[in-house]
Short mmCIF file of C-alpha atoms in Angstrom, two decimals:
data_model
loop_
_atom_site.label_atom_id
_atom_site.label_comp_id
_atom_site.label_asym_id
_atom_site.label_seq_id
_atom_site.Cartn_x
_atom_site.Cartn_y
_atom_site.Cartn_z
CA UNK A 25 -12.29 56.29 -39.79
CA UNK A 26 -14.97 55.54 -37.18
CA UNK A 27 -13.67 56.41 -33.57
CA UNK A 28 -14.24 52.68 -32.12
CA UNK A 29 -12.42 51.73 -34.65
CA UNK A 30 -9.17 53.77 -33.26
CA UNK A 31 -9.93 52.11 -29.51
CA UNK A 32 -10.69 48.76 -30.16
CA UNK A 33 -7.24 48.01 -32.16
CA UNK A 34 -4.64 47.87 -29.47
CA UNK A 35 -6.85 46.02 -27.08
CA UNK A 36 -7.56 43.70 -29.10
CA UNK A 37 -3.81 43.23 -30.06
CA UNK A 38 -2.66 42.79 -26.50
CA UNK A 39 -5.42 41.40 -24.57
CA UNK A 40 -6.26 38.45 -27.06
CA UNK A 41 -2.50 36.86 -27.08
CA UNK A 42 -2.67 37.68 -23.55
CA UNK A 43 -6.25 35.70 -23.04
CA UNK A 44 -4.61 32.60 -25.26
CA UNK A 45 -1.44 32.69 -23.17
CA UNK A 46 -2.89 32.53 -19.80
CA UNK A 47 -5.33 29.64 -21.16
CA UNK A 48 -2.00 27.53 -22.44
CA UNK A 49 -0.90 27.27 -19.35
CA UNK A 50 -3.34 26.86 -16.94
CA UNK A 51 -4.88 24.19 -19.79
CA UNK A 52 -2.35 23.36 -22.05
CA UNK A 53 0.33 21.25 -20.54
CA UNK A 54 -2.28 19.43 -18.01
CA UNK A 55 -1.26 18.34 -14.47
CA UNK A 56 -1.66 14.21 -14.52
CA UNK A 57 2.95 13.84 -14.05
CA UNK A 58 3.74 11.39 -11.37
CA UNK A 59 6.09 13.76 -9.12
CA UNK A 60 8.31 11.48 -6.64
CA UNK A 61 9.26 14.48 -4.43
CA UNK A 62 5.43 14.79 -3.52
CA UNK A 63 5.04 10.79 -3.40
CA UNK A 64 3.08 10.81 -6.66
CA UNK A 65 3.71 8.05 -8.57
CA UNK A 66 0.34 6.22 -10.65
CA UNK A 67 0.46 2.39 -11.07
CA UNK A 68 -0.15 1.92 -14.84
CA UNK A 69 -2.87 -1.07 -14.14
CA UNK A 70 -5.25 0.96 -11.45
CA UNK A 71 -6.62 -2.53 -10.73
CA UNK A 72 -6.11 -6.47 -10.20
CA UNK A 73 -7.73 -9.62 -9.48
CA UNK A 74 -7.18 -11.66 -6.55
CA UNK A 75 -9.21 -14.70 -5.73
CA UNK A 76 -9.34 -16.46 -2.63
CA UNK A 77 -11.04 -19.27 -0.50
CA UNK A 78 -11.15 -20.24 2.85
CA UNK A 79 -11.81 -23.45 5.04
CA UNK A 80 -11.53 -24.54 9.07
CA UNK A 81 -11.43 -27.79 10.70
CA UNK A 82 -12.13 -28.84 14.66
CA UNK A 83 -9.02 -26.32 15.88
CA UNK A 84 -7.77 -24.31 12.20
CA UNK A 85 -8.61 -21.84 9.95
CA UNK A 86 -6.52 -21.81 6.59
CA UNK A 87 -7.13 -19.13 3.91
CA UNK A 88 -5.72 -19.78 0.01
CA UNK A 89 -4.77 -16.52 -2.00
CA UNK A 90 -3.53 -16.48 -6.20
CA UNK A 91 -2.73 -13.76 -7.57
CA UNK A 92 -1.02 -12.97 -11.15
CA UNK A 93 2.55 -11.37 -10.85
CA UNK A 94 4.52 -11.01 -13.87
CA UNK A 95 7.62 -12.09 -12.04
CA UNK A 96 8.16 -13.20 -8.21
CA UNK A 97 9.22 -10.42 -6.04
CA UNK A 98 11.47 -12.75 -3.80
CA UNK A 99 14.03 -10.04 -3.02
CA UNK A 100 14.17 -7.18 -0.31
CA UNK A 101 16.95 -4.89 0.34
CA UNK A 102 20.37 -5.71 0.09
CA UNK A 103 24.06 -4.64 0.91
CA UNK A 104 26.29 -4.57 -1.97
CA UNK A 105 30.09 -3.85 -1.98
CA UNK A 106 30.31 -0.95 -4.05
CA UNK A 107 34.48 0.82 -3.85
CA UNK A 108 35.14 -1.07 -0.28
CA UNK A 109 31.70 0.22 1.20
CA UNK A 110 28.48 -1.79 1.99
CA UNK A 111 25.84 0.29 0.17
CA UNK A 112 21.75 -0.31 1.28
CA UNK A 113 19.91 -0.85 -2.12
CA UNK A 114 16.11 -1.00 -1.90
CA UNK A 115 15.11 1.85 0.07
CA UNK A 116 10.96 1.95 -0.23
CA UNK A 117 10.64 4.63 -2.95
CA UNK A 118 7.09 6.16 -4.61
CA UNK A 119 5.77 3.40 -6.90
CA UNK A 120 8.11 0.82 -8.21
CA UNK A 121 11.84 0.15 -6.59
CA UNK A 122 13.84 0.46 -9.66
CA UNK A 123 16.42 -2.30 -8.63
CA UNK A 124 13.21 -4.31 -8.15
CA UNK A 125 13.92 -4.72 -4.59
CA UNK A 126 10.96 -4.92 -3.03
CA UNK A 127 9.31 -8.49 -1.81
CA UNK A 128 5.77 -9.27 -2.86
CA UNK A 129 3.37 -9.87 -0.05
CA UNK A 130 -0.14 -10.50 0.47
CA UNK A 131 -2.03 -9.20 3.70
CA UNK A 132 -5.55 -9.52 5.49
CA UNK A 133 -7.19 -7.38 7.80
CA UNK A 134 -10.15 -9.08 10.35
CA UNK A 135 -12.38 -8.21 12.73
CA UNK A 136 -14.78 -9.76 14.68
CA UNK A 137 -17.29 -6.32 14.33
CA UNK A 138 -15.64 -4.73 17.48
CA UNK A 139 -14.28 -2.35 15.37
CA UNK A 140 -17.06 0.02 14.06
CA UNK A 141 -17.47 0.55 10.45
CA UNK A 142 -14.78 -1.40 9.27
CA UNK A 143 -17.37 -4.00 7.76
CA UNK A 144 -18.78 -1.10 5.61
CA UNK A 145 -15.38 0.82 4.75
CA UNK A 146 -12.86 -1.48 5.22
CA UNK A 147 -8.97 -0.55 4.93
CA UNK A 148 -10.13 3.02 4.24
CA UNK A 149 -11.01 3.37 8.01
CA UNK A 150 -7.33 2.80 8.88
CA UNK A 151 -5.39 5.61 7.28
CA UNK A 152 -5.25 8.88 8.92
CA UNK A 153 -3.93 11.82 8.84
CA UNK A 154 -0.24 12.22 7.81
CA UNK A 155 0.24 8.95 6.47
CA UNK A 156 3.21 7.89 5.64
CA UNK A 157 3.82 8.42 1.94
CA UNK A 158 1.07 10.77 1.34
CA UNK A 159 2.44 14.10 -0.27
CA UNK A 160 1.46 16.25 3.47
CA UNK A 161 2.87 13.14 5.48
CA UNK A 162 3.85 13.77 8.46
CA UNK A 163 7.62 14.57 9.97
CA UNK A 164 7.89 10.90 11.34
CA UNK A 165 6.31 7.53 9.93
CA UNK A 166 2.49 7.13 10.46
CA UNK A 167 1.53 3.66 9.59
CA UNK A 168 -2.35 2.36 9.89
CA UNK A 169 -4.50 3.82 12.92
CA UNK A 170 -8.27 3.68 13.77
CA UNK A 171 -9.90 6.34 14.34
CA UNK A 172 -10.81 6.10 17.90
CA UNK A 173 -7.26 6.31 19.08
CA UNK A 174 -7.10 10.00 17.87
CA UNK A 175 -8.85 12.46 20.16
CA UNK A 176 -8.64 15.23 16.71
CA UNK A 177 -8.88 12.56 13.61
CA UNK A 178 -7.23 15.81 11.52
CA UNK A 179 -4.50 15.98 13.78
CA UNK A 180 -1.76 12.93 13.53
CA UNK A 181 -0.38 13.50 16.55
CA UNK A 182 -3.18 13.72 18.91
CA UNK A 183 -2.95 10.16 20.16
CA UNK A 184 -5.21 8.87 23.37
CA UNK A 185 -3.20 8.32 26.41
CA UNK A 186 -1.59 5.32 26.78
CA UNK A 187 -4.43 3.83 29.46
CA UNK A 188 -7.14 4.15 26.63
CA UNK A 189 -5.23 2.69 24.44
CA UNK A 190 -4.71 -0.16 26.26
CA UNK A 191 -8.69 -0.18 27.69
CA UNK A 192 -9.32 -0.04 23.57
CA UNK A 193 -7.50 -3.42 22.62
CA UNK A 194 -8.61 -4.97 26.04
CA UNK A 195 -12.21 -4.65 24.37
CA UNK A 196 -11.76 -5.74 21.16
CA UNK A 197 -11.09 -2.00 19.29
CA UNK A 198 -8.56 -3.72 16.75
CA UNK A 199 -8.03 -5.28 14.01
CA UNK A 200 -6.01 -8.76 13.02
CA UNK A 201 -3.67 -8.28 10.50
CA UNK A 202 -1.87 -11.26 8.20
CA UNK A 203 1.60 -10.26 7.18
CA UNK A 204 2.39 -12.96 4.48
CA UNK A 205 5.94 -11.41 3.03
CA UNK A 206 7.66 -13.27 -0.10
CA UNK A 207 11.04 -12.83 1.48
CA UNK A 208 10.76 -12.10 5.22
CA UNK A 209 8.41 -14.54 6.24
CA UNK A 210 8.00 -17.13 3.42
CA UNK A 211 11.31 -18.81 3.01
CA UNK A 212 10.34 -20.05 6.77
CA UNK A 213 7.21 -20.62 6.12
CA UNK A 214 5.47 -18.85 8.29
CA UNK A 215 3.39 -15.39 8.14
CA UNK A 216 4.09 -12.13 9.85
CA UNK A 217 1.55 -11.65 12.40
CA UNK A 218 0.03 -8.31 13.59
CA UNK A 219 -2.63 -5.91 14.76
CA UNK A 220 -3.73 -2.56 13.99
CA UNK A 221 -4.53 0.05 16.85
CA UNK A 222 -3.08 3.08 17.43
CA UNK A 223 -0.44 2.16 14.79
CA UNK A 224 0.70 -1.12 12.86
CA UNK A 225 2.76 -3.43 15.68
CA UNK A 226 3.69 -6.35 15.89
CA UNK A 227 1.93 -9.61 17.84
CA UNK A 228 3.89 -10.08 21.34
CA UNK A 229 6.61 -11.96 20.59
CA UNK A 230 10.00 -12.16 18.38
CA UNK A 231 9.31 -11.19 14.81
CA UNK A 232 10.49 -13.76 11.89
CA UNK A 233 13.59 -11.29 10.69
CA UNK A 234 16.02 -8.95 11.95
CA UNK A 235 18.27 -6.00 10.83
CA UNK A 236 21.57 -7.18 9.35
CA UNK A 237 23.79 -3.85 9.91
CA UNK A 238 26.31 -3.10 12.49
CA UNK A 239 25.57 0.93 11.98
CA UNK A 240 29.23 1.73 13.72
CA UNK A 241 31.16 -0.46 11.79
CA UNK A 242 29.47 -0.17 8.86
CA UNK A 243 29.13 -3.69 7.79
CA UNK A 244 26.88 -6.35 7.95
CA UNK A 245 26.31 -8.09 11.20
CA UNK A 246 26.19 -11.75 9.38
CA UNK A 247 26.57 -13.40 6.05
CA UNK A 248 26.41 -17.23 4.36
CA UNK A 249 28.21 -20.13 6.28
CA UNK A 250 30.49 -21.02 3.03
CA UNK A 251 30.20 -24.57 5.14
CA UNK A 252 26.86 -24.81 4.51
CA UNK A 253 26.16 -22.61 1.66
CA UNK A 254 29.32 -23.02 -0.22
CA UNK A 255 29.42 -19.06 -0.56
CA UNK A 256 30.13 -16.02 1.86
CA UNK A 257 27.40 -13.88 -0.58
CA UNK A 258 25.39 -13.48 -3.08
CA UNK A 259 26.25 -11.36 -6.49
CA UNK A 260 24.56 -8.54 -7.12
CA UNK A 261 24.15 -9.46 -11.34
CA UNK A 262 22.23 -12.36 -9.80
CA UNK A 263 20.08 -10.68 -7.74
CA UNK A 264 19.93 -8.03 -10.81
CA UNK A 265 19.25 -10.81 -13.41
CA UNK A 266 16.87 -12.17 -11.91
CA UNK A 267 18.62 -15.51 -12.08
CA UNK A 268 19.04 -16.05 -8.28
CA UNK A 269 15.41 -17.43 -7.37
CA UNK A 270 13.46 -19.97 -5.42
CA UNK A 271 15.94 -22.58 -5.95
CA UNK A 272 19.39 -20.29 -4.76
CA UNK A 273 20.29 -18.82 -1.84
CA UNK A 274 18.27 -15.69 -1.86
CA UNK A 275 17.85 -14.98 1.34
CA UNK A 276 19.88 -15.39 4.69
CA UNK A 277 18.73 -17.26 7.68
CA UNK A 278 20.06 -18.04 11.38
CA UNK A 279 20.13 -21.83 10.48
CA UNK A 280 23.13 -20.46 7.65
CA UNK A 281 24.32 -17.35 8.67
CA UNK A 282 27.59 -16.52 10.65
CA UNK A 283 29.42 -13.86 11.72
CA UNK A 284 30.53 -11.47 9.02
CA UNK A 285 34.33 -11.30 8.67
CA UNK A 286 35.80 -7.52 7.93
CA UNK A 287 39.08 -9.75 6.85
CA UNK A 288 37.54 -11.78 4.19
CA UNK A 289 38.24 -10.72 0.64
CA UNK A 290 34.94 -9.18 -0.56
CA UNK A 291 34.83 -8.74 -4.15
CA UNK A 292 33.17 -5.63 -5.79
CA UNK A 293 29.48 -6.64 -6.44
CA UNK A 294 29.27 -8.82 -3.46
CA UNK A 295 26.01 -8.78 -2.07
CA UNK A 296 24.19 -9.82 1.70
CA UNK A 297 20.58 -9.54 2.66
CA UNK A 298 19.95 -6.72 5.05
CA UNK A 299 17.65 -8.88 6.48
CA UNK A 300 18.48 -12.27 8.55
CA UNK A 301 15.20 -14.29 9.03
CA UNK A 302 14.69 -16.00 12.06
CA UNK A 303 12.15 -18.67 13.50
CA UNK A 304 9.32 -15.94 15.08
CA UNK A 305 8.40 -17.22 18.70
CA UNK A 306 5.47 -16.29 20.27
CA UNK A 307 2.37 -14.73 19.44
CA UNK A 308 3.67 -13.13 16.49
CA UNK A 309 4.47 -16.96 15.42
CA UNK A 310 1.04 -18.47 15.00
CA UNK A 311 0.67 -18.26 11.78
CA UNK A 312 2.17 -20.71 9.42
CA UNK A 313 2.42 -21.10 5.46
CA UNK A 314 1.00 -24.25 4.73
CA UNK A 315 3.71 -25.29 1.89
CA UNK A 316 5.91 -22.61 1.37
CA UNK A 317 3.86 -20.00 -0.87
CA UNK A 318 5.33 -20.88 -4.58
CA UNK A 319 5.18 -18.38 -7.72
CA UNK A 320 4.70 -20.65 -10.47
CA UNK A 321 3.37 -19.58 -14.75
CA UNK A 322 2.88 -15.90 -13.92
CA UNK A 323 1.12 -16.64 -10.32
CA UNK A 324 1.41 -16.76 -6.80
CA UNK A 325 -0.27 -19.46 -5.11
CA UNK A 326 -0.10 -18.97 -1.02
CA UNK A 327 -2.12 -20.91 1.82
CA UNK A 328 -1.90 -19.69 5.26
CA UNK A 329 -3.34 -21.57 8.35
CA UNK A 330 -3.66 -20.71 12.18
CA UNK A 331 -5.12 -21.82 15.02
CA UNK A 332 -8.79 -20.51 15.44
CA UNK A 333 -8.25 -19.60 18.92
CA UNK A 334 -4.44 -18.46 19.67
CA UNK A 335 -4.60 -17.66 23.41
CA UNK A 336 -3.92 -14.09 22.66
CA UNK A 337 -7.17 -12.21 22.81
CA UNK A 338 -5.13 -9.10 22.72
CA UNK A 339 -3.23 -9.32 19.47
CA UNK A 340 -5.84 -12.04 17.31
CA UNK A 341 -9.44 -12.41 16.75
CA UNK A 342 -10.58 -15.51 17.91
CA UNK A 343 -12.92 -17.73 15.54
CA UNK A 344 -15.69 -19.75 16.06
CA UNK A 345 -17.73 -22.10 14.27
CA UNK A 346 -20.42 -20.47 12.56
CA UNK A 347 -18.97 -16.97 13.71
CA UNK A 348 -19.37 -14.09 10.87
CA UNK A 349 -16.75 -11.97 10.30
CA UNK A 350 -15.20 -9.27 8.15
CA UNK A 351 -12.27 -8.76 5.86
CA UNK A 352 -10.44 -7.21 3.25
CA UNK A 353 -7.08 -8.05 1.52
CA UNK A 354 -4.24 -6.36 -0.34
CA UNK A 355 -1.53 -6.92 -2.45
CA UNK A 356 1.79 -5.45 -3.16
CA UNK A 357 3.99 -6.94 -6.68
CA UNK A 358 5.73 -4.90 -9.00
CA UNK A 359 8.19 -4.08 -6.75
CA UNK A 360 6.24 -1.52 -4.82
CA UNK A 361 6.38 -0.65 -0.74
CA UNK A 362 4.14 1.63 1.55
CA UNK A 363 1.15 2.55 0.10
CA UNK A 364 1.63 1.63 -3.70
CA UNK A 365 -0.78 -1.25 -3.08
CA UNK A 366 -3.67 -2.88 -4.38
CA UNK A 367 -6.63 -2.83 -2.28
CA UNK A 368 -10.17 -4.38 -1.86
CA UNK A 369 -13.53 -3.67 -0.41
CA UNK A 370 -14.72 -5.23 3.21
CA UNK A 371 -16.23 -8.75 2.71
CA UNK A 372 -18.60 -10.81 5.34
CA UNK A 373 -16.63 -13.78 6.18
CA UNK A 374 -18.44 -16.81 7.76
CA UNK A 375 -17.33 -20.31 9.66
CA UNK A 376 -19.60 -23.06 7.79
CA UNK A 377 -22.39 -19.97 7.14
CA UNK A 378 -23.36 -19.83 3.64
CA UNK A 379 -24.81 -16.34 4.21
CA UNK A 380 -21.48 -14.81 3.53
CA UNK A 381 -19.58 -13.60 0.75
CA UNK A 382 -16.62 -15.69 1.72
CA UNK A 383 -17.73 -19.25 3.25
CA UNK A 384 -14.89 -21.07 4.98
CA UNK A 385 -15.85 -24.73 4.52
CA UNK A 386 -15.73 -27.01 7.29
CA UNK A 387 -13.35 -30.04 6.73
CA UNK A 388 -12.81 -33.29 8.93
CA UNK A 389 -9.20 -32.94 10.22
CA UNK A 390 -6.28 -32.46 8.26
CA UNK A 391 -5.92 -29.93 5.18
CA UNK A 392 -8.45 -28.66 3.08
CA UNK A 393 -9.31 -30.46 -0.60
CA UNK A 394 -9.96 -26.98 -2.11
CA UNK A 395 -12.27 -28.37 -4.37
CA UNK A 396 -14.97 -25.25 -3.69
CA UNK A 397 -14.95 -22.39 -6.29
CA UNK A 398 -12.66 -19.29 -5.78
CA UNK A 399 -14.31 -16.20 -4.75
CA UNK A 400 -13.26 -13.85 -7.05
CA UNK A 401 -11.45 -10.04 -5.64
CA UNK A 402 -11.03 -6.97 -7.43
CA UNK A 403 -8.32 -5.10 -5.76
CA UNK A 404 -7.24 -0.89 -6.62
CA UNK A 405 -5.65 1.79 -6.17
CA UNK A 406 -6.61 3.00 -3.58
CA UNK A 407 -4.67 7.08 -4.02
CA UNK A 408 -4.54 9.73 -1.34
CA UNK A 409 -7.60 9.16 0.07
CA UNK A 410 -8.09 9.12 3.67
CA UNK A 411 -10.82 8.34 6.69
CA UNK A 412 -10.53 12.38 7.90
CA UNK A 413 -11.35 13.46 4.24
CA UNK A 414 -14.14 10.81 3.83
CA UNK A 415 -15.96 12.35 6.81
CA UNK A 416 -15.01 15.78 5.51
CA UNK A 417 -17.33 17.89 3.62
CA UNK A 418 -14.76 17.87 0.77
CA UNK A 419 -15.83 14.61 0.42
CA UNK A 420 -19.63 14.55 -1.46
CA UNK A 421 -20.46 10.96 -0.04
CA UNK A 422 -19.56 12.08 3.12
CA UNK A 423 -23.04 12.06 4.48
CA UNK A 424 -23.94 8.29 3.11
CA UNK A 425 -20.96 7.43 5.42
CA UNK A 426 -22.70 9.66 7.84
CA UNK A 427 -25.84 7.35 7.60
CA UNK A 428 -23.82 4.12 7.22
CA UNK A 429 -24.19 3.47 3.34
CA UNK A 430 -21.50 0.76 2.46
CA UNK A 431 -18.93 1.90 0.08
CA UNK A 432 -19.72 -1.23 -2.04
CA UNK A 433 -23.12 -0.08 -2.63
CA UNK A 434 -21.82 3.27 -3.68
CA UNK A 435 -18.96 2.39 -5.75
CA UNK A 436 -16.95 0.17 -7.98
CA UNK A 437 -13.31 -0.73 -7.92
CA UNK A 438 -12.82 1.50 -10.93
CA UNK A 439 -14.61 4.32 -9.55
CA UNK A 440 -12.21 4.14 -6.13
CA UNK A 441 -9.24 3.73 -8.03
CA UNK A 442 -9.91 6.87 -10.34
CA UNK A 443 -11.15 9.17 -7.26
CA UNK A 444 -7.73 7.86 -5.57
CA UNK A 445 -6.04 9.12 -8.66
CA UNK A 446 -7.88 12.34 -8.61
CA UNK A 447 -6.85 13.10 -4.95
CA UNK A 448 -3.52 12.61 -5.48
CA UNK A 449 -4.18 15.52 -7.59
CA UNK A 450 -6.14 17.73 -5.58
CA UNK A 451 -4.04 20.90 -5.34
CA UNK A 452 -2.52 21.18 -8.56
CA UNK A 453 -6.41 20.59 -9.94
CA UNK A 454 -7.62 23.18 -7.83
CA UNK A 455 -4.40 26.04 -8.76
CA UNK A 456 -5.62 25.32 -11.91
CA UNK A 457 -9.07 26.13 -12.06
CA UNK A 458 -8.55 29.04 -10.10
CA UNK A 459 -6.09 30.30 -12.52
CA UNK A 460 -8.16 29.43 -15.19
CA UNK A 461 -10.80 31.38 -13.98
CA UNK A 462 -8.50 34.38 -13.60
CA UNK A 463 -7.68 33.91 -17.41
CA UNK A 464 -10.89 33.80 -18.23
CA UNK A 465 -11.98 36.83 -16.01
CA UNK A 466 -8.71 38.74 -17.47
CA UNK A 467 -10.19 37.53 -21.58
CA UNK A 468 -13.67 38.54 -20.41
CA UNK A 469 -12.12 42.04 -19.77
CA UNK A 470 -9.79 42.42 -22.62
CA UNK A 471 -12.82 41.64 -24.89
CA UNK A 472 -14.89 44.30 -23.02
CA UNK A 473 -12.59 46.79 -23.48
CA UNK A 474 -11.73 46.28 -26.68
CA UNK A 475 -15.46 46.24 -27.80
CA UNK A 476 -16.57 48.93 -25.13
CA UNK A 477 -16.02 51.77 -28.10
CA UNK A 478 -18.44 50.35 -30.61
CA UNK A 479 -21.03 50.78 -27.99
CA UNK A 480 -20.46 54.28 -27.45
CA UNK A 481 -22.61 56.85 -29.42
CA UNK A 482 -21.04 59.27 -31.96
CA UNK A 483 -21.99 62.41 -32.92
CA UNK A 484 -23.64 63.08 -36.49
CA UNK A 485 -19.93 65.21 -37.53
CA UNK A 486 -17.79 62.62 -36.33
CA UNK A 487 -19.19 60.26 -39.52
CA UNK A 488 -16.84 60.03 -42.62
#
């Protein structure tokens, strides 16, 4: 027998299986898992509608959002007698809260173009680094930021002092943010209100809900007047059910709420809001639910209103007629907390100017008739996508953001929500191509090895 016949056997009975093994798994069992201790967790729908109108009179400026939810998310967490102990059920977890304890809310970001860029990017411009529940989050929560109040926009930490800061919001270098929440605001109706700087805070002012935990006791601080509620707590197979809604006491107030009693004879299942609402006062107050927001044949149908100038310069953009502004909206449902929203692109918003996308109609006094047609939303995923990759050259649109390309002239909803999916991928994507192309450098060998004899001339006495 030929000698390339002896050399080429055992490489090609070793380095083949070895080739195909290497290629099964860097290919064969894929990487798309959700993976909750790296906060992956992908929304089956990557998208949603939302549609929404707006209208102002002489002093007001009301905005009407409905969106589909296959149930209402009217609880938040809860304290449930579990064995003697009060037990915390719906911590924020990746994706969906299994209990289903997580309120659905609607929010709004505004500016009044002080804040550069967000008219083109929108919400995008207000996650940096570390954000909290991003897989490489940082060691303590990071909520929304701009970018201007980080002197290093890779760098979390690197905050301006204090006095810039400060000289920031005095000129405008924030944005309004409307905090409608299903169960912390609505059963008051009335909105959370806030702004977005340096971080997510809070208008000036008492918010419309507190913390219902005495941490050294370890109880709650308050629970139902059986007076006026004729019951010390809720049951946790109500809350579980689903049968405790709009029309039970799902939720715990100050106008109904008294001191909790160690002595009383709590019952296993018993179950207390963690949070007691509270009339907000002050700025954080001034906006109001006009109607409390109702869920009704698969949708949510809310109405906020506010006064177009507040008085607080510092925490609210102040509206004018015929001013132009610019928004964007999100939604959370399902259940979901943090980041496992649905988000949408910036929109032009204008007081009586029909040279927006969104035209608030002007109406005589009193509420509006909301006889105009909806303007209808997309909202996404929005992923692990960030402003400090955007601007990155990791990012291949980084330089039409460089020359101020909107992102709605660049992409779709659908595209967004798939690149979001696709970052939240990004490592294990890119250990897998490089270890593909080590398998396929290791094949590329094997093969030349095992073929390198039949190239190799033979002398005339070596022939059989």
């Amino acid at each position: 027998m030929a000698s390339h016949d002896k050399g080429a056997g055992p490489w090609l009975v070793l380095g083949l299986p070895i080739a195909f093994g290497l290629a099964w798994i860097t290919q064969g069992t894929g990487v798309v898992e959700n993976d909750p201790e790296r906060n992956i967790s992908i929304p089956e729908e990557l998208t949603m509608p939302l549609q929404v109108q707006a209208a102002y009179s002489d002093d007001e400026v009301f905005f009407r959002y409905r969106w589909p939810a296959e149930r209402p998310g009217i609880h938040h967490d809860v304290l449930v007698n579990e064995g003697g102990e009060w037990v915390r059920k719906g911590r924020a977890v990746p994706g969906s809260e299994p209990d289903g304890l997580h309120e659905d809310r609607v929010t709004m970001l505004m500016d009044d173009g002080s804040v550069p860029q967000f008219g083109r990017y929108g919400g995008y411009l207000t996650v940096g680094a570390g954000a909290a529940g991003f897989t490489d989050e940082a060691p303590e929560e990071v909520t929304k930021s701009l970018p201007a109040t980080r002197m290093d926009l890779g760098d979390w930490a690197s905050r301006q002092d204090a006095a810039v800061i400060d000289a920031q919001r005095e000129a405008g270098y924030f944005l309004d943010l409307w905090h409608w929440r299903a169960h912390r605001s609505n059963p008051l109706e009335v909105s959370d209100d806030q702004w977005v700087g340096q971080a997510r805070s809070g208008d000036e002012g008492r918010s419309p809900y507190s913390t219902n935990w005495d941490g050294d006791a370890g109880e709650p601080l308050w629970m139902f007047s059986p007076e006026l509620t004729d019951r010390v707590a809720m049951r946790w197979d109500e809350i579980a059910s689903g049968t405790l809604d709009f029309d039970g006491d799902y939720y715990l107030a100050e106008a109904f709420a008294v001191p909790f009693d160690p002595e009383h004879d709590w019952q296993e299942g018993d179950a207390i809001p963690y949070r007691l609402l509270r009339e907000p006062a002050g700025s954080r107050g001034d906006i109001r639910v006009q109607g409390e927001g109702r869920w009704v044949d698969g949708y949510w149908d809310v109405t906020l209103a506010r006064a177009l100038d507040t008085g607080s310069p510092l925490d609210d953009k102040i509206l004018r007629d015929q001013g132009l502004y610019s928004v964007a909206f999100a939604v959370h449902r399902d259940a979901t907390g943090g980041r496992w929203h649905k988000v949408s692109h910036p929109y032009s918003l204008g007081l009586g100017r029909d040279d927006a996308d969104l035209t608030a109609t002007r109406v005589q006094g009193g509420s509006p008739d909301w006889s105009d047609d909806w303007m209808e939303v997309t909202l996404f995923y929005p992923g692990q996508v960030n402003w400090p990759l955007l601007i990155s050259r990791a990012h291949a649109g980084a330089e039409d953001i460089a020359e101020g390309t909107p992102v709605r002239a660049r992409h779709s909803e659908r595209q967004l929500a798939l690149y979001g999916v696709e970052m939240e991928f990004n490592d294990a994507i890119t250990t897998r191509w490089l270890m593909t192309l080590i398998a396929g450098l290791i094949a590329m060998l094997g093969v030349t090895l095992a073929l390198l004899p039949a190239f190799r001339p033979t002398r005339q006495g070596d022939r059989s």
